CSV table of C-alpha atoms in Angstrom, one decimal:
chain,number,residue,atom,x,y,z
K,1,UNK,CA,2.9,-20.8,5.8
K,2,UNK,CA,5.3,-22.3,3.3
K,3,UNK,CA,7.7,-20.1,1.4
K,4,UNK,CA,5.7,-18.8,-1.6
K,5,UNK,CA,7.2,-19.1,-5.1
K,6,UNK,CA,6.5,-16.8,-8.0
K,7,UNK,CA,6.0,-19.1,-11.0
K,8,UNK,CA,8.1,-18.4,-14.1
K,9,UNK,CA,5.0,-17.4,-16.1
K,10,UNK,CA,4.2,-14.7,-13.5
K,11,UNK,CA,7.6,-12.9,-13.8
K,12,UNK,CA,8.3,-9.6,-15.5
K,13,UNK,CA,10.4,-11.3,-18.2
K,14,UNK,CA,7.3,-13.2,-19.3
K,15,UNK,CA,4.7,-10.5,-19.0
K,16,UNK,CA,6.2,-7.0,-19.3
K,17,UNK,CA,4.7,-5.3,-22.4
K,18,UNK,CA,4.2,-1.7,-21.3
K,19,UNK,CA,6.1,0.7,-19.0
K,20,UNK,CA,4.4,2.9,-16.5
K,21,UNK,CA,5.8,5.7,-14.3
K,22,UNK,CA,4.4,7.1,-11.0
K,23,UNK,CA,5.7,10.6,-10.1
K,24,UNK,CA,4.9,11.5,-6.5
K,25,UNK,CA,5.7,14.8,-4.8
K,26,UNK,CA,7.6,14.4,-1.5
K,27,UNK,CA,5.7,15.6,1.5
K,28,UNK,CA,3.8,17.9,-0.8
K,29,UNK,CA,1.9,20.2,1.6
K,30,UNK,CA,4.9,20.6,3.8
K,31,UNK,CA,7.1,21.2,0.8
K,32,UNK,CA,4.8,24.0,-0.5
K,33,UNK,CA,5.1,25.7,2.9
K,34,UNK,CA,8.9,25.4,3.0
K,35,UNK,CA,9.4,26.3,-0.6
K,36,UNK,CA,12.9,27.6,-1.3
K,37,UNK,CA,11.6,30.7,-3.1
K,38,UNK,CA,9.6,32.1,-0.2
K,39,UNK,CA,10.6,30.2,2.9
K,40,UNK,CA,14.1,29.0,2.5
K,41,UNK,CA,14.6,29.3,6.2
K,42,UNK,CA,12.3,26.4,6.8
K,43,UNK,CA,14.3,23.9,4.6
K,44,UNK,CA,15.4,21.1,6.9
K,45,UNK,CA,13.1,22.3,9.7
K,46,UNK,CA,10.1,20.5,11.3
K,47,UNK,CA,6.8,21.6,9.6
K,48,UNK,CA,3.3,20.3,10.2
K,49,UNK,CA,0.1,21.2,8.2
K,50,UNK,CA,-3.3,21.2,9.8
K,51,UNK,CA,-6.7,20.2,8.6
K,52,UNK,CA,-9.8,22.3,8.1
K,53,UNK,CA,-10.4,24.6,11.2
K,54,UNK,CA,-6.9,23.8,12.4
K,55,UNK,CA,-8.3,20.5,13.7
K,56,UNK,CA,-5.5,17.8,13.3
K,57,UNK,CA,-2.2,17.1,11.6
K,58,UNK,CA,-2.7,16.0,8.0
K,59,UNK,CA,0.8,16.5,6.6
K,60,UNK,CA,4.3,17.0,7.9
K,61,UNK,CA,7.9,17.2,6.9
K,62,UNK,CA,10.3,14.3,7.4
K,63,UNK,CA,11.9,16.2,10.3
K,64,UNK,CA,8.6,16.5,12.1
K,65,UNK,CA,7.9,12.8,11.4
K,66,UNK,CA,11.3,11.8,13.0
K,67,UNK,CA,10.3,13.8,16.1
K,68,UNK,CA,7.4,11.4,16.6
K,69,UNK,CA,4.4,13.4,15.3
K,70,UNK,CA,1.7,11.4,13.6
K,71,UNK,CA,-1.1,11.9,11.1
K,72,UNK,CA,-4.4,12.7,12.8
K,73,UNK,CA,-2.9,14.1,16.0
K,74,UNK,CA,-5.3,16.7,17.4
K,75,UNK,CA,-3.8,20.2,17.2
K,76,UNK,CA,-5.2,21.3,20.5
K,77,UNK,CA,-3.4,18.6,22.3
K,78,UNK,CA,-0.1,19.4,20.6
K,79,UNK,CA,0.1,23.2,20.9
K,80,UNK,CA,2.5,23.4,23.7
K,81,UNK,CA,4.7,20.6,22.5
K,82,UNK,CA,4.8,22.1,19.0
K,83,UNK,CA,5.8,25.5,20.4
K,84,UNK,CA,8.4,24.1,22.8
K,85,UNK,CA,10.0,21.9,20.1
K,86,UNK,CA,10.2,24.7,17.6
K,87,UNK,CA,7.9,23.1,15.0
K,88,UNK,CA,6.5,25.4,12.4
K,89,UNK,CA,2.7,25.1,12.1
K,90,UNK,CA,0.5,26.0,9.1
K,91,UNK,CA,-3.2,26.0,8.3
K,92,UNK,CA,-4.2,24.2,5.0
K,93,UNK,CA,-3.6,26.7,2.1
K,94,UNK,CA,-5.4,24.9,-0.6
K,95,UNK,CA,-5.1,27.7,-3.1
K,96,UNK,CA,-1.3,27.6,-2.8
K,97,UNK,CA,-1.2,23.8,-3.0
K,98,UNK,CA,-3.5,23.6,-6.0
K,99,UNK,CA,-1.5,26.1,-7.9
K,100,UNK,CA,1.8,24.4,-7.3
K,101,UNK,CA,0.2,21.1,-8.2
K,102,UNK,CA,-0.9,22.5,-11.5
K,103,UNK,CA,2.6,23.7,-12.2
K,104,UNK,CA,4.1,20.3,-11.4
K,105,UNK,CA,1.6,18.6,-13.7
K,106,UNK,CA,2.2,21.0,-16.5
K,107,UNK,CA,5.9,20.5,-16.2
K,108,UNK,CA,5.6,16.7,-16.4
K,109,UNK,CA,3.0,16.9,-19.2
K,110,UNK,CA,5.7,18.6,-21.4
K,111,UNK,CA,8.0,15.6,-20.9
K,112,UNK,CA,5.8,12.4,-21.2
K,113,UNK,CA,3.7,11.1,-24.1
K,114,UNK,CA,0.5,10.5,-22.0
K,115,UNK,CA,-0.3,11.1,-18.3
K,116,UNK,CA,-3.1,10.6,-15.8
K,117,UNK,CA,-3.4,13.1,-12.9
K,118,UNK,CA,-4.1,10.7,-10.1
K,119,UNK,CA,-4.3,13.2,-7.1
K,120,UNK,CA,-3.1,16.6,-6.2
K,121,UNK,CA,0.5,15.3,-5.8
K,122,UNK,CA,0.7,12.1,-8.0
K,123,UNK,CA,0.7,11.4,-11.7
K,124,UNK,CA,0.9,8.2,-13.7
K,125,UNK,CA,2.6,8.3,-17.1
K,126,UNK,CA,3.0,5.9,-20.0
K,127,UNK,CA,6.7,5.6,-20.6
K,128,UNK,CA,6.6,2.7,-23.1
K,129,UNK,CA,9.3,3.0,-25.7
K,130,UNK,CA,11.4,5.6,-23.8
K,131,UNK,CA,15.0,4.6,-23.7
K,132,UNK,CA,17.3,5.1,-20.7
K,133,UNK,CA,14.6,5.1,-18.1
K,134,UNK,CA,16.9,5.6,-15.1
K,135,UNK,CA,18.3,8.8,-16.7
K,136,UNK,CA,14.8,9.9,-17.8
K,137,UNK,CA,13.5,9.5,-14.3
K,138,UNK,CA,16.3,11.6,-12.9
K,139,UNK,CA,15.6,14.2,-15.7
K,140,UNK,CA,12.0,14.3,-14.5
K,141,UNK,CA,13.0,14.9,-10.9
K,142,UNK,CA,15.5,17.6,-11.9
K,143,UNK,CA,13.0,19.4,-14.2
K,144,UNK,CA,10.3,19.6,-11.6
K,145,UNK,CA,12.8,20.8,-8.9
K,146,UNK,CA,14.3,23.4,-11.2
K,147,UNK,CA,11.1,24.7,-12.6
K,148,UNK,CA,8.7,24.4,-9.7
K,149,UNK,CA,10.9,23.9,-6.5
K,150,UNK,CA,9.2,20.7,-5.5
K,151,UNK,CA,11.1,17.4,-4.9
K,152,UNK,CA,9.5,14.3,-6.4
K,153,UNK,CA,10.1,10.5,-6.4
K,154,UNK,CA,9.8,8.4,-9.5
K,155,UNK,CA,8.8,4.7,-9.7
K,156,UNK,CA,8.9,2.9,-13.1
K,157,UNK,CA,7.7,-0.6,-13.8
K,158,UNK,CA,5.4,-2.8,-15.9
K,159,UNK,CA,2.1,-2.0,-14.2
K,160,UNK,CA,0.6,0.9,-12.4
K,161,UNK,CA,0.6,-1.0,-9.1
K,162,UNK,CA,4.3,-2.0,-9.5
K,163,UNK,CA,5.2,1.6,-10.5
K,164,UNK,CA,3.6,2.9,-7.3
K,165,UNK,CA,5.4,0.3,-5.3
K,166,UNK,CA,8.7,1.2,-7.0
K,167,UNK,CA,8.0,4.8,-6.1
K,168,UNK,CA,7.7,3.8,-2.4
K,169,UNK,CA,11.2,2.1,-2.8
K,170,UNK,CA,12.6,5.2,-4.5
K,171,UNK,CA,11.7,7.3,-1.5
K,172,UNK,CA,12.6,4.8,1.2
K,173,UNK,CA,15.6,2.8,0.0
K,174,UNK,CA,19.1,4.2,0.4
K,175,UNK,CA,21.1,4.7,-2.8
K,176,UNK,CA,18.3,5.1,-5.2
K,177,UNK,CA,18.4,8.8,-5.5
K,178,UNK,CA,14.7,9.2,-5.7
K,179,UNK,CA,14.3,7.0,-8.8
K,180,UNK,CA,13.5,3.3,-8.9
K,181,UNK,CA,13.3,1.3,-12.2
K,182,UNK,CA,11.9,-2.2,-11.7
K,183,UNK,CA,11.8,-3.9,-15.1
K,184,UNK,CA,13.8,-7.1,-14.6
K,185,UNK,CA,13.1,-10.3,-12.6
K,186,UNK,CA,15.8,-9.7,-10.0
K,187,UNK,CA,14.6,-6.2,-9.0
K,188,UNK,CA,11.0,-7.4,-9.2
K,189,UNK,CA,11.6,-10.1,-6.7
K,190,UNK,CA,13.6,-7.9,-4.5
K,191,UNK,CA,10.9,-5.2,-4.4
K,192,UNK,CA,8.0,-7.7,-3.7
K,193,UNK,CA,9.9,-9.4,-0.9
K,194,UNK,CA,10.9,-6.1,0.8
K,195,UNK,CA,7.6,-4.3,0.4
K,196,UNK,CA,5.1,-4.7,3.3
K,197,UNK,CA,1.7,-5.7,2.0
K,198,UNK,CA,0.1,-2.5,3.4
K,199,UNK,CA,2.3,-0.6,1.0
K,200,UNK,CA,0.6,-2.1,-2.0
K,201,UNK,CA,-1.7,0.3,-3.8
K,202,UNK,CA,-5.3,-0.4,-2.9
K,203,UNK,CA,-4.5,-2.5,0.2
K,204,UNK,CA,-6.2,-0.5,3.0
K,205,UNK,CA,-5.9,-1.0,6.7
K,206,UNK,CA,-8.8,-3.5,7.0
K,207,UNK,CA,-7.6,-5.6,4.0
K,208,UNK,CA,-4.0,-5.5,5.4
K,209,UNK,CA,-5.2,-6.8,8.8
K,210,UNK,CA,-7.1,-9.7,7.2
K,211,UNK,CA,-4.2,-10.6,4.9
K,212,UNK,CA,-1.5,-10.5,7.7
K,213,UNK,CA,-3.8,-12.7,9.8
K,214,UNK,CA,-3.4,-15.3,7.0
K,215,UNK,CA,0.4,-14.9,6.9
K,216,UNK,CA,0.4,-12.6,3.9
K,217,UNK,CA,2.7,-9.9,5.1
K,218,UNK,CA,4.7,-8.8,2.0
K,219,UNK,CA,3.8,-8.0,-1.5
K,220,UNK,CA,5.7,-11.2,-2.5
K,221,UNK,CA,3.2,-13.3,-0.4
K,222,UNK,CA,0.3,-11.6,-2.0
K,223,UNK,CA,1.6,-12.0,-5.6
K,224,UNK,CA,2.0,-15.7,-4.9
K,225,UNK,CA,-1.6,-16.2,-3.9
K,226,UNK,CA,-4.3,-17.9,-6.1
K,227,UNK,CA,-5.7,-14.8,-7.8
K,228,UNK,CA,-9.0,-16.3,-8.7
K,229,UNK,CA,-9.6,-17.7,-5.1
K,230,UNK,CA,-8.7,-14.3,-3.6
K,231,UNK,CA,-11.0,-12.6,-6.1
K,232,UNK,CA,-13.9,-14.6,-5.0
K,233,UNK,CA,-13.2,-14.3,-1.3
K,234,UNK,CA,-12.3,-10.6,-1.3
K,235,UNK,CA,-13.0,-8.7,-4.5
K,236,UNK,CA,-12.2,-8.4,-8.2
K,237,UNK,CA,-10.1,-5.4,-7.3
K,238,UNK,CA,-7.8,-7.5,-5.1
K,239,UNK,CA,-7.6,-10.1,-7.9
K,240,UNK,CA,-6.4,-7.4,-10.3
K,241,UNK,CA,-3.9,-6.1,-7.8
K,242,UNK,CA,-2.4,-9.6,-7.5
K,243,UNK,CA,-2.1,-9.8,-11.3
K,244,UNK,CA,-0.5,-6.4,-11.5
K,245,UNK,CA,2.0,-7.4,-8.9
K,246,UNK,CA,3.1,-10.2,-11.2
K,247,UNK,CA,3.6,-7.7,-14.1
K,248,UNK,CA,0.2,-8.2,-15.8
K,249,UNK,CA,-1.4,-4.8,-16.6
K,250,UNK,CA,-5.0,-4.6,-15.5
K,251,UNK,CA,-5.3,-0.8,-15.1
K,252,UNK,CA,-4.5,1.4,-18.0
K,253,UNK,CA,-4.1,5.2,-17.8
K,254,UNK,CA,-7.3,7.1,-17.3
K,255,UNK,CA,-6.6,10.0,-19.7
K,256,UNK,CA,-9.9,11.7,-19.2
K,257,UNK,CA,-11.2,11.9,-15.6
K,258,UNK,CA,-14.7,10.6,-15.3
K,259,UNK,CA,-17.3,13.4,-14.8
K,260,UNK,CA,-18.8,13.6,-11.4
K,261,UNK,CA,-22.4,12.5,-10.9
K,262,UNK,CA,-22.7,14.4,-7.7
K,263,UNK,CA,-21.0,17.5,-6.5
K,264,UNK,CA,-21.0,18.3,-2.8
K,265,UNK,CA,-19.7,21.5,-1.2
K,266,UNK,CA,-19.6,21.4,2.7
K,267,UNK,CA,-17.3,22.4,5.5
K,268,UNK,CA,-17.7,22.6,9.3
K,269,UNK,CA,-18.0,26.3,10.5
K,270,UNK,CA,-15.1,27.9,12.2
K,271,UNK,CA,-17.3,28.5,15.2
K,272,UNK,CA,-20.9,27.6,16.0
K,273,UNK,CA,-23.5,29.9,14.3
K,274,UNK,CA,-26.9,31.1,15.3
K,275,UNK,CA,-29.2,33.3,13.2
K,276,UNK,CA,-30.1,33.4,9.5
K,277,UNK,CA,-27.4,35.6,8.0
K,278,UNK,CA,-24.4,33.2,8.4
K,279,UNK,CA,-26.5,30.3,7.2
K,280,UNK,CA,-27.7,32.1,4.1
K,281,UNK,CA,-24.2,33.3,3.4
K,282,UNK,CA,-22.6,29.9,3.8
K,283,UNK,CA,-25.2,28.2,1.6
K,284,UNK,CA,-24.7,30.8,-1.2
K,285,UNK,CA,-20.9,30.4,-1.0
K,286,UNK,CA,-21.0,26.7,-1.1
K,287,UNK,CA,-23.4,26.8,-4.1
K,288,UNK,CA,-21.1,29.2,-5.9
K,289,UNK,CA,-18.2,26.8,-5.4
K,290,UNK,CA,-20.2,23.7,-6.5
K,291,UNK,CA,-21.5,25.5,-9.6
K,292,UNK,CA,-17.9,26.4,-10.6
K,293,UNK,CA,-17.0,22.7,-10.4
K,294,UNK,CA,-20.1,21.8,-12.4
K,295,UNK,CA,-19.2,24.3,-15.3
K,296,UNK,CA,-15.6,23.2,-15.2
K,297,UNK,CA,-16.7,19.7,-16.4
K,298,UNK,CA,-19.1,21.2,-18.9
K,299,UNK,CA,-22.2,19.7,-17.1
K,300,UNK,CA,-25.6,20.9,-15.9
K,301,UNK,CA,-27.7,19.7,-13.0
K,302,UNK,CA,-31.4,19.6,-12.0
K,303,UNK,CA,-31.5,18.5,-8.3
K,304,UNK,CA,-30.2,20.3,-5.3
K,305,UNK,CA,-30.0,19.2,-1.7
K,306,UNK,CA,-29.3,21.4,1.4
K,307,UNK,CA,-28.6,20.3,4.9
K,308,UNK,CA,-28.1,22.1,8.1
K,309,UNK,CA,-26.2,20.3,10.9
K,310,UNK,CA,-26.3,20.8,14.7
K,311,UNK,CA,-23.4,19.0,16.4
K,312,UNK,CA,-23.7,17.8,20.0
K,313,UNK,CA,-20.4,16.9,21.7
K,314,UNK,CA,-19.7,14.6,24.6
K,315,UNK,CA,-16.6,13.7,26.5
K,316,UNK,CA,-16.0,10.6,24.2
K,317,UNK,CA,-17.4,11.7,20.8
K,318,UNK,CA,-20.0,13.8,19.1
K,319,UNK,CA,-23.3,13.2,17.3
K,320,UNK,CA,-24.9,15.2,14.5
K,321,UNK,CA,-28.5,16.2,14.0
K,322,UNK,CA,-29.4,16.8,10.3
K,323,UNK,CA,-32.2,18.9,8.8
K,324,UNK,CA,-32.4,18.6,5.0
K,325,UNK,CA,-34.5,19.6,2.0
K,326,UNK,CA,-34.5,18.7,-1.7
K,327,UNK,CA,-35.7,20.4,-4.8
K,328,UNK,CA,-35.8,19.5,-8.5
K,329,UNK,CA,-35.6,22.5,-10.8
K,330,UNK,CA,-37.8,23.1,-13.8
K,331,UNK,CA,-34.9,22.4,-16.1
K,332,UNK,CA,-31.2,21.5,-15.9
K,333,UNK,CA,-28.9,24.5,-15.4
K,334,UNK,CA,-25.4,25.5,-14.5
K,335,UNK,CA,-26.3,29.0,-13.5
K,336,UNK,CA,-24.9,30.1,-10.1
K,337,UNK,CA,-27.6,32.7,-9.4
K,338,UNK,CA,-30.4,30.2,-10.2
K,339,UNK,CA,-28.9,27.5,-8.0
K,340,UNK,CA,-28.3,30.0,-5.2
K,341,UNK,CA,-31.9,31.1,-5.2
K,342,UNK,CA,-33.2,27.5,-5.0
K,343,UNK,CA,-30.7,26.5,-2.2
K,344,UNK,CA,-31.4,29.6,0.0
K,345,UNK,CA,-35.2,28.9,-0.3
K,346,UNK,CA,-34.6,25.3,0.8
K,347,UNK,CA,-32.5,26.5,3.7
K,348,UNK,CA,-35.2,28.9,4.9
K,349,UNK,CA,-37.7,25.9,5.1
K,350,UNK,CA,-35.5,24.0,7.5
K,351,UNK,CA,-33.9,26.8,9.4
K,352,UNK,CA,-34.5,27.0,13.1
K,353,UNK,CA,-33.8,30.4,14.8
K,354,UNK,CA,-33.2,28.7,18.1
K,355,UNK,CA,-30.7,26.1,16.8
K,356,UNK,CA,-26.9,26.6,17.0
K,357,UNK,CA,-25.4,25.2,13.7
K,358,UNK,CA,-22.0,23.6,13.2
K,359,UNK,CA,-22.1,23.0,9.5
K,360,UNK,CA,-24.1,23.4,6.3
K,361,UNK,CA,-24.0,21.4,3.1
K,362,UNK,CA,-25.0,21.7,-0.5
K,363,UNK,CA,-25.2,18.8,-3.1
K,364,UNK,CA,-25.9,19.1,-6.8
K,365,UNK,CA,-27.1,15.9,-8.6
K,366,UNK,CA,-28.9,14.6,-11.6
K,367,UNK,CA,-25.9,15.9,-13.5
K,368,UNK,CA,-25.5,15.3,-17.2
K,369,UNK,CA,-24.0,16.9,-20.3
K,370,UNK,CA,-26.2,19.5,-22.2
K,371,UNK,CA,-26.0,17.5,-25.5
K,372,UNK,CA,-27.5,14.5,-23.8
K,373,UNK,CA,-30.7,16.5,-23.0
K,374,UNK,CA,-33.8,16.5,-25.2
K,375,UNK,CA,-34.3,20.0,-26.5
K,376,UNK,CA,-37.2,21.8,-24.8
K,377,UNK,CA,-38.8,24.4,-27.1
K,378,UNK,CA,-40.7,25.9,-24.2
K,379,UNK,CA,-37.7,26.4,-21.9
K,380,UNK,CA,-37.4,30.0,-20.9
K,381,UNK,CA,-33.6,30.0,-20.8
K,382,UNK,CA,-30.7,27.8,-22.0
K,383,UNK,CA,-29.4,25.1,-19.7
K,384,UNK,CA,-25.9,26.6,-20.1
K,385,UNK,CA,-26.0,30.1,-18.7
K,386,UNK,CA,-24.2,32.9,-20.6
K,387,UNK,CA,-24.3,34.9,-17.4
K,388,UNK,CA,-22.3,32.2,-15.6
K,389,UNK,CA,-19.7,32.2,-18.3
K,390,UNK,CA,-19.2,36.0,-18.0
K,391,UNK,CA,-18.8,35.4,-14.2
K,392,UNK,CA,-16.2,32.8,-14.8
K,393,UNK,CA,-14.3,34.9,-17.3
K,394,UNK,CA,-14.1,37.9,-15.0
K,395,UNK,CA,-13.0,35.8,-12.0
K,396,UNK,CA,-10.4,34.0,-14.2
K,397,UNK,CA,-8.9,37.3,-15.3
K,398,UNK,CA,-9.1,39.3,-12.0
K,399,UNK,CA,-8.9,36.6,-9.4
K,400,UNK,CA,-11.3,34.1,-7.8
K,401,UNK,CA,-14.2,35.8,-6.0
K,402,UNK,CA,-13.7,39.2,-7.8
K,403,UNK,CA,-17.3,39.0,-8.9
K,404,UNK,CA,-19.9,37.2,-6.8
K,405,UNK,CA,-23.5,37.6,-5.5
K,406,UNK,CA,-24.2,40.2,-2.9
K,407,UNK,CA,-25.3,37.5,-0.4
K,408,UNK,CA,-21.7,36.3,-0.1
K,409,UNK,CA,-20.2,39.8,0.5
K,410,UNK,CA,-19.2,41.0,4.0
K,411,UNK,CA,-17.8,39.4,7.1
K,412,UNK,CA,-17.9,35.6,7.2
K,413,UNK,CA,-18.0,34.6,10.9
K,414,UNK,CA,-18.8,31.0,9.9
K,415,UNK,CA,-15.7,30.6,7.7
K,416,UNK,CA,-12.9,28.2,8.6
K,417,UNK,CA,-10.5,28.9,11.4
K,418,UNK,CA,-7.1,29.3,9.8
K,419,UNK,CA,-4.9,30.9,12.4
K,420,UNK,CA,-1.7,29.7,10.8
K,421,UNK,CA,-2.4,30.5,7.2
K,422,UNK,CA,0.5,31.3,5.0
K,423,UNK,CA,0.3,33.9,2.1
K,424,UNK,CA,-1.0,33.1,-1.3
K,425,UNK,CA,2.5,33.4,-2.8
K,426,UNK,CA,1.8,32.4,-6.4
K,427,UNK,CA,-1.8,33.7,-6.9
K,428,UNK,CA,-2.1,37.1,-5.2
K,429,UNK,CA,0.2,40.0,-6.0
K,430,UNK,CA,-0.1,41.5,-2.6
K,431,UNK,CA,1.3,38.3,-1.1
K,432,UNK,CA,4.5,38.2,-3.1
K,433,UNK,CA,7.7,38.3,-0.9
K,434,UNK,CA,9.3,41.7,-0.9
K,435,UNK,CA,13.0,42.5,-0.9
K,436,UNK,CA,14.1,45.0,1.7
């Protein structure tokens, strides 16, 4: 393949009109576990975080990565090695991670004109018009570290794709101190030529393999491609990615996250379950979680699906056998109790007392906003439940789960295995570190 050339009209000096920033927390889950306020003894030590039911490695500190651990490594195969090498192991503590994520986002929101929360540990910001961007990026890093105790990297450039690529450089290139500003042609070219194509935002493993087979191994190669031809052969998304690599914005900030059209609540049981009680309890618990998410976006739903799963394992893999049932309610609702009653009734229809279940699942659909509904003068109750709002208010004041249906009270033998769970340092008073 001949050496690609980025045409003059494709360079930042010709296209840059806006400035985007991407702030990304460094090794977020591991950083939450080794936080300087509650676990300063773990700073600089190898840390890994496990998936649901302590299944496999989903996050790790840089020290653990340097020791050769990889994402997706099964925990049961690593137990002895982790112990022998002194690696600190944690179960996923989503309550802690969500709270620290909210604190990071609130800190950043106070400093930037507009932002888009992209994931639990990433945020895009519109930095157009802000002077001294290198210093501003360092100020962002210092503020989050000082106020929240989480290290972040900052990438700044003319498009969201380039900002994300600049963030990769900020974390991986020596001498950048965690901030990379790419707003001139020289740095733009350097970044594109050094960045592997699979580091480009939106280029997954399959796309990367196809591109590399054609000699497209860097972001520079990709940016030099015929965008229209690549769009026809692959997708419009890839065409936009190529344009963004050249500095032409195709993706603006999404200031309001789109409301979900379906809400699914499901997790594998910590251990196989037989009998009705754990099934009823898990279904009711999942409905409560899904209904909270429904109300959080101000929506109501009318359709509910329930599934019970039996998992059969073999030496090579496993297969799942599903039993499912669906119901449409008389009217749209966001009421937890109403939805729990419908879901439990569905579960009873498909429950087999002789089956040993590995998982259950609840899905809410036909979701819309109450103002979009045609008013029904014969409806017995409002689609938005006052009872549910009282429930949310009490749980917001006294802690999640303080008030819940009787079905979900008691021992939960089906709940996730989390043998290495850390305390809820920031959301539970009893878990606060104590001075001796």
